[in-house]
CSV table of C-alpha atoms in Angstrom, one decimal:
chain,number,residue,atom,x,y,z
A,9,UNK,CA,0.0,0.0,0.0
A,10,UNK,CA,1.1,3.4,-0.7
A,11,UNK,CA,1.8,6.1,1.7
A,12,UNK,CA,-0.8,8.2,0.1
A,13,UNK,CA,-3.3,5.2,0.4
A,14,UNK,CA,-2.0,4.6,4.2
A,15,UNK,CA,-3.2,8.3,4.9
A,16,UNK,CA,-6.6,7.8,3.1
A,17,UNK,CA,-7.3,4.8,5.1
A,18,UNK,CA,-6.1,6.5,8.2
A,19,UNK,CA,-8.2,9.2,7.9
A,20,UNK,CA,-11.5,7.6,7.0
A,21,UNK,CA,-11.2,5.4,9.8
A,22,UNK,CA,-10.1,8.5,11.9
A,23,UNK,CA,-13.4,10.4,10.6
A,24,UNK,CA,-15.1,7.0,11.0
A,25,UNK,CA,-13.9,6.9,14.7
A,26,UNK,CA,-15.2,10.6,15.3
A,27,UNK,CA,-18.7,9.7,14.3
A,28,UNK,CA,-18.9,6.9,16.6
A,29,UNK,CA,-17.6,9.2,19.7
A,30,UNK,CA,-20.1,11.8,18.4
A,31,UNK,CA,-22.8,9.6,18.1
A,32,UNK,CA,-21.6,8.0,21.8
A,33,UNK,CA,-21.6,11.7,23.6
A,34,UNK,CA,-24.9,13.1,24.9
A,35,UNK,CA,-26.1,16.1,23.4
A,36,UNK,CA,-25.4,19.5,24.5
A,37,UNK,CA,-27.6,19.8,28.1
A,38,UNK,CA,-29.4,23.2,26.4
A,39,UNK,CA,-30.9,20.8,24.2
A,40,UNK,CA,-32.6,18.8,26.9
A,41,UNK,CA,-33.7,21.7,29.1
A,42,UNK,CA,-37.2,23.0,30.4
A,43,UNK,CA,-37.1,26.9,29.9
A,44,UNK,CA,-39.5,28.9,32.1
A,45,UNK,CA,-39.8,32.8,31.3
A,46,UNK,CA,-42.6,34.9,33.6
A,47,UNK,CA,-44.7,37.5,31.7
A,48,UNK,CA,-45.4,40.2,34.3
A,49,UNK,CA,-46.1,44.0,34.1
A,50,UNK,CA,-43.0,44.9,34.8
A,51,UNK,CA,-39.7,44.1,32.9
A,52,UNK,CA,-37.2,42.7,35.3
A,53,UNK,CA,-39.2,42.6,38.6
A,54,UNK,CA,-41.5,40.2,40.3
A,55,UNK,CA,-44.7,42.1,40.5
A,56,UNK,CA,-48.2,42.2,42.3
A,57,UNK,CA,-50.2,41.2,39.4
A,58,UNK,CA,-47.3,38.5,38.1
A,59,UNK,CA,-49.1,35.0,37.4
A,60,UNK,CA,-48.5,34.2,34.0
A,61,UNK,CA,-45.9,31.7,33.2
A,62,UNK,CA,-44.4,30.1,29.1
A,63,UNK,CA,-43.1,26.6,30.1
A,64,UNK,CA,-41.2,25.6,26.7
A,65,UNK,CA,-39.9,22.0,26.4
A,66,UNK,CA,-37.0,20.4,24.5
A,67,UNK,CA,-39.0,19.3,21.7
A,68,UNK,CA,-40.2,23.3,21.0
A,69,UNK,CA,-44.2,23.1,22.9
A,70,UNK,CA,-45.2,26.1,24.6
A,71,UNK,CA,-47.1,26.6,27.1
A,72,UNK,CA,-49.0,29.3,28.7
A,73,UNK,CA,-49.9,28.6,32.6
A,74,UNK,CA,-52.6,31.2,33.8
A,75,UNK,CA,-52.4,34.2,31.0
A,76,UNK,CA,-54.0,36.9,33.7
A,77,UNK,CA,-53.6,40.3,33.5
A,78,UNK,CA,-50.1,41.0,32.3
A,79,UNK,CA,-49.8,39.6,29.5
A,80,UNK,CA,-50.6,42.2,26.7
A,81,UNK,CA,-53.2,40.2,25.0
A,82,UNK,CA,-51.9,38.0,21.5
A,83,UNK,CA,-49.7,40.5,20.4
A,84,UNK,CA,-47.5,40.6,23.2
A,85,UNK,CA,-44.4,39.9,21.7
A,86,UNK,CA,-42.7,38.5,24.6
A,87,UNK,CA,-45.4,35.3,24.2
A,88,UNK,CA,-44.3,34.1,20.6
A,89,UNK,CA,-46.0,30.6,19.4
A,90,UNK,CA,-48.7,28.9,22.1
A,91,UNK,CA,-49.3,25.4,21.8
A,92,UNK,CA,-51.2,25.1,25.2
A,93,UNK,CA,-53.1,27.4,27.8
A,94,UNK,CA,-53.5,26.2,31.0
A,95,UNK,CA,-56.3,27.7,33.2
A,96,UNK,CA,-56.0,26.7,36.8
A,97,UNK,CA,-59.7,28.4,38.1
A,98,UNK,CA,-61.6,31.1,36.5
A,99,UNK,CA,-61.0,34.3,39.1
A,100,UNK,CA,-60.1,37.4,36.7
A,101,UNK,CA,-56.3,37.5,38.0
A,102,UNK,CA,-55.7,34.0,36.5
A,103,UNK,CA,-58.2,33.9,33.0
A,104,UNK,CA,-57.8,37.6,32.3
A,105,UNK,CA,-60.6,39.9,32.8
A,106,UNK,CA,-58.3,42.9,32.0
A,107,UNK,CA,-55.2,43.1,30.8
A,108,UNK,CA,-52.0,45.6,30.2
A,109,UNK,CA,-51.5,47.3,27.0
A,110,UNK,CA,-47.6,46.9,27.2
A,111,UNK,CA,-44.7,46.4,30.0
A,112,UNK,CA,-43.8,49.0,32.7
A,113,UNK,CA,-46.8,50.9,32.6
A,114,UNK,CA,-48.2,52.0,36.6
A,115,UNK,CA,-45.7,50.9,39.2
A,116,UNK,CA,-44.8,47.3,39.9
A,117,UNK,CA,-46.8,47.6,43.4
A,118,UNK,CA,-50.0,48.4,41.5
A,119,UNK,CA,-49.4,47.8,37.5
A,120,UNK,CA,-51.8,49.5,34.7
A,121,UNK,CA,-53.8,46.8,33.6
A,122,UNK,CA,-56.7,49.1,32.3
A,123,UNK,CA,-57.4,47.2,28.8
A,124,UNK,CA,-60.5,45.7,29.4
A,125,UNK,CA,-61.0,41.9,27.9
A,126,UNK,CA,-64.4,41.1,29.0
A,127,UNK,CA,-66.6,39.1,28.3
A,128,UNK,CA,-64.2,36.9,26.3
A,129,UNK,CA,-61.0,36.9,28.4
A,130,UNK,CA,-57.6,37.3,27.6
A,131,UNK,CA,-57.1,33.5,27.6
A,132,UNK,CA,-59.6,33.0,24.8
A,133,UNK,CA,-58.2,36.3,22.6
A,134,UNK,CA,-54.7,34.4,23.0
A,135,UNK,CA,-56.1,31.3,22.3
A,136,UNK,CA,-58.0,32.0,19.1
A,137,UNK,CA,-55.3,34.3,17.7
A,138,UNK,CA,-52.5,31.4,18.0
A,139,UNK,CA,-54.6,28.8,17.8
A,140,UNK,CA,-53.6,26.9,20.8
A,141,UNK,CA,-55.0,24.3,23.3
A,142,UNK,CA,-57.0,25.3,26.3
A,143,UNK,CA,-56.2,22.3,28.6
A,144,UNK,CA,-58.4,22.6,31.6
A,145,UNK,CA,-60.6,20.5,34.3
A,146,UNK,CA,-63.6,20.7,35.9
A,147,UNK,CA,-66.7,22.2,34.3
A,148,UNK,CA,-64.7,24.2,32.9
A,149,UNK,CA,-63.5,22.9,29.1
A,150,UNK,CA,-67.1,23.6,28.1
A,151,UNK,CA,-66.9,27.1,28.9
A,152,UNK,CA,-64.2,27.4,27.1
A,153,UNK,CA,-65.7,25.7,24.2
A,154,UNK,CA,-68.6,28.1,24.0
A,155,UNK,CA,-66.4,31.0,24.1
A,156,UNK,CA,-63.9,30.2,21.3
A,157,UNK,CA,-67.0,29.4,19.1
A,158,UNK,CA,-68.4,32.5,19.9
A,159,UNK,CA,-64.8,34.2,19.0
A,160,UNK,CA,-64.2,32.9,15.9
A,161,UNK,CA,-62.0,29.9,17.4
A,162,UNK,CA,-62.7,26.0,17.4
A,163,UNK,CA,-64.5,24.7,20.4
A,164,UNK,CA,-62.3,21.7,19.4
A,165,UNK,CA,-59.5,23.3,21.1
A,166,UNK,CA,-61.1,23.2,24.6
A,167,UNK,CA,-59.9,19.9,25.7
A,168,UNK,CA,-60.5,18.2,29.2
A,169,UNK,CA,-58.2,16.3,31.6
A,170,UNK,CA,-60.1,15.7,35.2
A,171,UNK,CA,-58.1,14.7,38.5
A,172,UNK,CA,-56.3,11.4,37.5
A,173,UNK,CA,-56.8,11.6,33.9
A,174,UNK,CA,-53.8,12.4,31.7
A,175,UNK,CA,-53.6,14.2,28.5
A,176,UNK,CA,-50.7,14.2,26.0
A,177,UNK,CA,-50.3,17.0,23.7
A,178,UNK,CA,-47.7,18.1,22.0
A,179,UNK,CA,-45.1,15.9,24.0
A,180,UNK,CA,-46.0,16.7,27.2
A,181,UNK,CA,-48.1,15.1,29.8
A,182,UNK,CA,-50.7,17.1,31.4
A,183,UNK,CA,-53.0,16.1,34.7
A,184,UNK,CA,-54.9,18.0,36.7
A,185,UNK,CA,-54.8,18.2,40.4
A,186,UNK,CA,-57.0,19.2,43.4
A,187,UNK,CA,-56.7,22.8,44.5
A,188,UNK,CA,-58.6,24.0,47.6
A,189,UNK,CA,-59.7,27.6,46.4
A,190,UNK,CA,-63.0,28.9,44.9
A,191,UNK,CA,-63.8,28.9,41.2
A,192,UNK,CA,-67.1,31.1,40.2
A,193,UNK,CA,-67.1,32.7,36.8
A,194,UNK,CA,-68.1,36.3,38.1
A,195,UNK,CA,-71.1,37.7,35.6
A,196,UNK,CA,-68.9,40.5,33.8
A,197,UNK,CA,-67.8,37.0,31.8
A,198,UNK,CA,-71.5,36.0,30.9
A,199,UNK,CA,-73.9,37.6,28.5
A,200,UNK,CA,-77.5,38.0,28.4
A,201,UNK,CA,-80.3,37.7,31.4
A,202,UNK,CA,-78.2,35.0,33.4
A,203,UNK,CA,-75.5,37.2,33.9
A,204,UNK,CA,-78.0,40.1,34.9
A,205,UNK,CA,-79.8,37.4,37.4
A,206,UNK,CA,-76.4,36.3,38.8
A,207,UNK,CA,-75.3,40.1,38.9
A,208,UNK,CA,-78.3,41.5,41.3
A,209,UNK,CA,-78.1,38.0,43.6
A,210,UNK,CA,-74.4,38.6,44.0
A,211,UNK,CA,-72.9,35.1,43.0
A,212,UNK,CA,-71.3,33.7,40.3
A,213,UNK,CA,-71.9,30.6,38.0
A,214,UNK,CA,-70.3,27.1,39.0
A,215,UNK,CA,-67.3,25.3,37.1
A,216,UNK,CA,-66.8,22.7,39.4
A,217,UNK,CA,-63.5,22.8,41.6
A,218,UNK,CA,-60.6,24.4,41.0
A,219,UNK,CA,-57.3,22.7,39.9
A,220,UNK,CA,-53.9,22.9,40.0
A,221,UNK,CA,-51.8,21.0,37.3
A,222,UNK,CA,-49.1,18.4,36.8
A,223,UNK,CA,-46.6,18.6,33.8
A,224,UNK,CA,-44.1,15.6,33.0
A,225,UNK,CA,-41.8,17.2,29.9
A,226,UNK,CA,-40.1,15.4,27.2
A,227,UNK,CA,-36.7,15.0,29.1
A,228,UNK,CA,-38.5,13.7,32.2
A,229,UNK,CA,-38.6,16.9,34.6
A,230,UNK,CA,-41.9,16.8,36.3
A,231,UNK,CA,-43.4,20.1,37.2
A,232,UNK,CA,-46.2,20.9,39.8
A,233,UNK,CA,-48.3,24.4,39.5
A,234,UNK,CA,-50.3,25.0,42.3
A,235,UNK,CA,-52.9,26.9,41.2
A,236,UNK,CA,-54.2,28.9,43.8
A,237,UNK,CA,-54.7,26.5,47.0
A,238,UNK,CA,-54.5,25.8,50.4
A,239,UNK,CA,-52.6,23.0,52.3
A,240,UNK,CA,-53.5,20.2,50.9
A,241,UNK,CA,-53.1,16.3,51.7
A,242,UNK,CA,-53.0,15.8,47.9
A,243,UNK,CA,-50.0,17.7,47.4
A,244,UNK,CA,-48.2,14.9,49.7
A,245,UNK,CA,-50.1,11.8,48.6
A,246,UNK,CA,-50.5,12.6,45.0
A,247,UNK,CA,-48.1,15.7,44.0
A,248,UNK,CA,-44.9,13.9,45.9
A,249,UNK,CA,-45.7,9.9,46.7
A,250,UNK,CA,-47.6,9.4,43.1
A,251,UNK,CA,-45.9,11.9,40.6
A,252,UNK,CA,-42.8,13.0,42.5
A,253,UNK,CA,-43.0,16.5,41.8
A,254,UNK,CA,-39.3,17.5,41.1
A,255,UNK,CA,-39.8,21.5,40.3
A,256,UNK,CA,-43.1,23.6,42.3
A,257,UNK,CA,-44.8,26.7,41.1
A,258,UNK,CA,-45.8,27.7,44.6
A,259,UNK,CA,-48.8,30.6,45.0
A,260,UNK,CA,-47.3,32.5,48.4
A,261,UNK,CA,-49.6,35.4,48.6
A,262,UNK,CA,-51.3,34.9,51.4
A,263,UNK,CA,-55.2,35.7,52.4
A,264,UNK,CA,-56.4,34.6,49.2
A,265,UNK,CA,-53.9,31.9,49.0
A,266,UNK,CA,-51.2,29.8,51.4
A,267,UNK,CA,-49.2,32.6,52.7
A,268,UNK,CA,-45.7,32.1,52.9
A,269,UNK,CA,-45.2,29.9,56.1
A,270,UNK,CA,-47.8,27.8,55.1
A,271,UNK,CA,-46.2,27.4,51.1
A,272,UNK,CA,-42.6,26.6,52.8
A,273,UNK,CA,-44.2,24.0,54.9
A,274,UNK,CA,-45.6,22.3,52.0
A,275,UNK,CA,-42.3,22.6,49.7
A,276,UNK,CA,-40.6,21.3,52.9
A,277,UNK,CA,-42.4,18.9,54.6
A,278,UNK,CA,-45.2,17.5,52.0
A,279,UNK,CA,-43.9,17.8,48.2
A,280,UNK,CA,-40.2,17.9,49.3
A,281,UNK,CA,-39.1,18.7,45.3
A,282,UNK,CA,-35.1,20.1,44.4
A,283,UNK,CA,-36.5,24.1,43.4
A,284,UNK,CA,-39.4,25.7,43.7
A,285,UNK,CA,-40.8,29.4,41.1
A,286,UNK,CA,-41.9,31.6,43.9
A,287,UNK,CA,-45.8,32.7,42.1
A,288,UNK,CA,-49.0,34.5,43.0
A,289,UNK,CA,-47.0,36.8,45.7
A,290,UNK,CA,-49.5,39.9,45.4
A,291,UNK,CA,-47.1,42.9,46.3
A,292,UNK,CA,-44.1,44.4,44.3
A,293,UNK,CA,-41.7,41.9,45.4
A,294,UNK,CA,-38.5,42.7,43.5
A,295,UNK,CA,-36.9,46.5,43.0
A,296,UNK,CA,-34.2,46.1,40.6
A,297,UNK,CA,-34.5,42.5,40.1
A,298,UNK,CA,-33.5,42.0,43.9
A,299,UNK,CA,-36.2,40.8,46.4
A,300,UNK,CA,-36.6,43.8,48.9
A,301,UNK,CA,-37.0,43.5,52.4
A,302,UNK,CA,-39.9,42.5,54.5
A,303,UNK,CA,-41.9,41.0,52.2
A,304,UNK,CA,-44.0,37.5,51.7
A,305,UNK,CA,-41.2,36.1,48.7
A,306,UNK,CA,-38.2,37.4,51.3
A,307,UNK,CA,-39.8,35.8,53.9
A,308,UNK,CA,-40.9,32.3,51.5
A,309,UNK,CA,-37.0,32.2,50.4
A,310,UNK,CA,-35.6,32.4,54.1
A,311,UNK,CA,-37.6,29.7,55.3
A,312,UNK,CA,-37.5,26.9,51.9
A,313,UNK,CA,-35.1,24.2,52.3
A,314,UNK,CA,-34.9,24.1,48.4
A,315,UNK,CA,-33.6,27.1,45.9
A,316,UNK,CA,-36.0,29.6,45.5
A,317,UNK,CA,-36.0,30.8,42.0
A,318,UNK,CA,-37.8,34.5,41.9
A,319,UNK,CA,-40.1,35.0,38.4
A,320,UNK,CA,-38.4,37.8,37.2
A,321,UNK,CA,-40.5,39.4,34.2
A,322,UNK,CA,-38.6,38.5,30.6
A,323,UNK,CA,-35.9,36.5,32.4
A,324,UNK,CA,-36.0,32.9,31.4
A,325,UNK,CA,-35.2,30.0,33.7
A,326,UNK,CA,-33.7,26.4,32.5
A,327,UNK,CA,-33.9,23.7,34.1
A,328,UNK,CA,-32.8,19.8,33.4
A,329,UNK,CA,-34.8,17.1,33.7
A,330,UNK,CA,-33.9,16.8,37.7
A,331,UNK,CA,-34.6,20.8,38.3
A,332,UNK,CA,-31.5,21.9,38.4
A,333,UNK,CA,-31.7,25.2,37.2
A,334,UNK,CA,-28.9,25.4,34.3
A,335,UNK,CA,-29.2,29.1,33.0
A,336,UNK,CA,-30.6,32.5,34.3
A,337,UNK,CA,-30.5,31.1,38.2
């Protein structure tokens, strides 16, 4: 054989070689990581009016977990493509009964959220402009239905997943939880002489219970979002024992919702996952991206056992497929 030939050989069987190591080395972790970016009113801060969350997984599905009130209807151009919406209970802060018009407008402790989205909600607007998914349980999927017919969407779209139930879409499993927490649809959503009835008698129509959700992604992480809820024995039995929660979205607000002590002792003591997306804190919780003093998310933070990532608005999260959060900690 010549030397030319020897060389030849040589490097096909180096090149050869390469593949197979290639081939043999796991991909590049950004490829296999959960990205979370919070959509609040203000850019850079963790606001009073912060709920909405875009959960994106490996494979390219996005979600949208409780819309609300800041983000800035479809064309907010911080929300991109939405596969899914997730609706945990039907109170305006959470569906959308107003909205902002764009970032940074008010102050972070009481945001401008002035653009009215009634009687359709800011959910359904997103919904039928990107023609995603509304993934809910409950009574609730045929509400849903009636309003995206009614808006030029497909009721098709409303799908249902009920307490046990799993739904796969897009990649990504989706259940629904138990949530202790109320879940009227206030009149200002209805039309016609029901909502006028419901109006003068001071109640609001029933959608069965609330929820909270559980997501299992592509690469295995399994993600818990607690609605808005009490301590429950579910989030123990079912969240931790059955679908061993690994990352929390815990609502800390308090009054309304598990306050602080009450959220720590259920990351600590009853779900027990490796991070936890403080959520729901109701007060201007950040000044210059750094949680101020003497509030409920300084307070959550010094008393978790687990990190304590802080939803600051635009500022996207990663995490692998065991929580560990990989970029923009």
């Amino acid at each position: 054989m010549s030397p030319g030939s020897v060389r030849n050989t040589l490097a096909v069987a180096g090149a050869a070689g390469c593949l197979m190591l290639a081939a043999a080395l796991p991909a590049k972790a950004s490829e296999h990581v959960v990205k979370v970016t919070p959509l609040g009113s203000h850019d850079g801060e963790f606001c009073s009016r912060d709920r909405a969350l875009v959960f994106e997984d490996p494979n390219g599905t996005r979600i949208l977990y409780d819309a609300g009130r800041t983000v800035a209807g479809p064309e907010d151009p911080r929300l991109g493509d939405i596969d899914v919406i997730l609706v945990s209970h039907m109170h305006g802060d959470h569906v959308g009964d107003q909205r902002i018009r764009e970032t940074n407008q008010g102050s972070c402790a009481s945001p401008d959220t002035g653009v009215s989205t009634l009687p359709q909600s800011n959910t359904v607007d997103i919904a039928v402009k990107k023609n995603s998914k509304i993934v809910t349980g409950s009574e609730m999927p045929a509400f849903f239905a009636a309003k995206l017919k009614d808006n030029g969407g497909d009721a098709a779209n409303s799908l249902l997943v009920r307490f046990g139930g799993e739904r796969e879409v897009g990649g990504v499993a989706i259940t629904t939880v138990p949530a202790v927490h109320s879940n009227g649809v206030a009149p200002s959503f209805l039309t016609g002489p029901l909502a006028e009835h419901l109006k003068a008698a001071g109640v609001g129509a029933s959608v069965g219970p609330p929820t909270g959700y559980v997501l299992t992604f592509s690469n295995g992480l399994v993600v818990y979002l607690s609605g808005d809820t009490g301590i429950t024995a579910e989030q123990k039995l079912v969240v931790n024992e059955h679908y061993g929660a690994e990352l929390v979205v815990m609502n800390i607000g308090d009054t309304f919702t598990t306050g602080p002590k009450e959220a720590a002792y259920v990351i600590n003591d009853l779900i027990r996952p490796k991070a936890v997306i403080a959520s729901h804190a109701n007060e201007a919780a950040t000044e210059k991206g750094k949680v101020r003093e003497d509030t409920r998310t300084g307070e959550f933070v010094s008393l978790s056992s687990v990190p304590v990532h802080v939803p600051l608005s635009g500022k996207t999260l990663s995490f692998d497929a065991d929580a560990g959060c990989t970029e923009g900690c």
